Amino acid sequence: KSPRVVEKQLAQRFAPCVFKLAPCFVILFALIASVALNVGLEIKPGAQFHESELFPYDHTQQRSYRAVKMMASLEPEYVYANIIYGVVPEDNGDINNPKSNPHAEWDSKFDIYAAGVQEFTIELCNDLLAQRGMVRRLDMC
């Protein structure tokens, strides 16, 4: 027989059977694969294990899970900030030496009671109070 005749016979006789049985084969394969994975990996049934137990301790996914869990359990940390007036805005430290200690130079002409400074302070306090997600409390503002 020629290859075309064999091909025609396969297409007419076997193809309809394969297409009718394809869903059964897929379900059977899924069942066998899930049983093999459960037995092979010795995973407990779904209700008895947590997703954090799927990977070894040093696996990237396990480290990520631990980091997310740690971040979710922490209370939000608050930072205290002090606003200092009357400093000359000048960096007098050595930029090539990270151990150098620059010193603050005070502006002798600065007057905290000047109208511009008072307006700036009020505007700054109002802007900070508007940031309710970031600013919890303002003392002495």
PDB file of C-alpha atoms in Angstrom, residues 6-25:
ATOM      1  CA  VAL A   6      -2.264   4.314   4.949  1.00  0.00           C
ATOM      2  CA  GLU A   7      -2.604   7.968   5.819  1.00  0.00           C
ATOM      3  CA  LYS A   8      -6.184   7.996   4.557  1.00  0.00           C
ATOM      4  CA  GLN A   9      -7.061   4.888   6.579  1.00  0.00           C
ATOM      5  CA  LEU A  10      -5.588   6.418   9.750  1.00  0.00           C
ATOM      6  CA  ALA A  11      -7.424   9.675   9.195  1.00  0.00           C
ATOM      7  CA  GLN A  12     -10.765   7.976   8.567  1.00  0.00           C
ATOM      8  CA  ARG A  13     -10.659   5.246  11.215  1.00  0.00           C
ATOM      9  CA  PHE A  14      -8.479   6.336  14.084  1.00  0.00           C
ATOM     10  CA  ALA A  15      -8.721  10.136  14.177  1.00  0.00           C
ATOM     11  CA  PRO A  16     -12.400  10.273  15.222  1.00  0.00           C
ATOM     12  CA  CYS A  17     -11.720   7.791  18.032  1.00  0.00           C
ATOM     13  CA  VAL A  18      -8.746   9.803  19.251  1.00  0.00           C
ATOM     14  CA  PHE A  19     -10.738  13.038  19.286  1.00  0.00           C
ATOM     15  CA  LYS A  20     -13.595  11.375  21.172  1.00  0.00           C
ATOM     16  CA  LEU A  21     -11.231   9.930  23.778  1.00  0.00           C
ATOM     17  CA  ALA A  22      -8.926  12.969  24.097  1.00  0.00           C
ATOM     18  CA  PRO A  23     -10.696  14.450  27.169  1.00  0.00           C
ATOM     19  CA  CYS A  24     -10.458  11.077  28.900  1.00  0.00           C
ATOM     20  CA  PHE A  25      -6.723  10.900  28.178  1.00  0.00           C
TER      21      PHE A  25
END
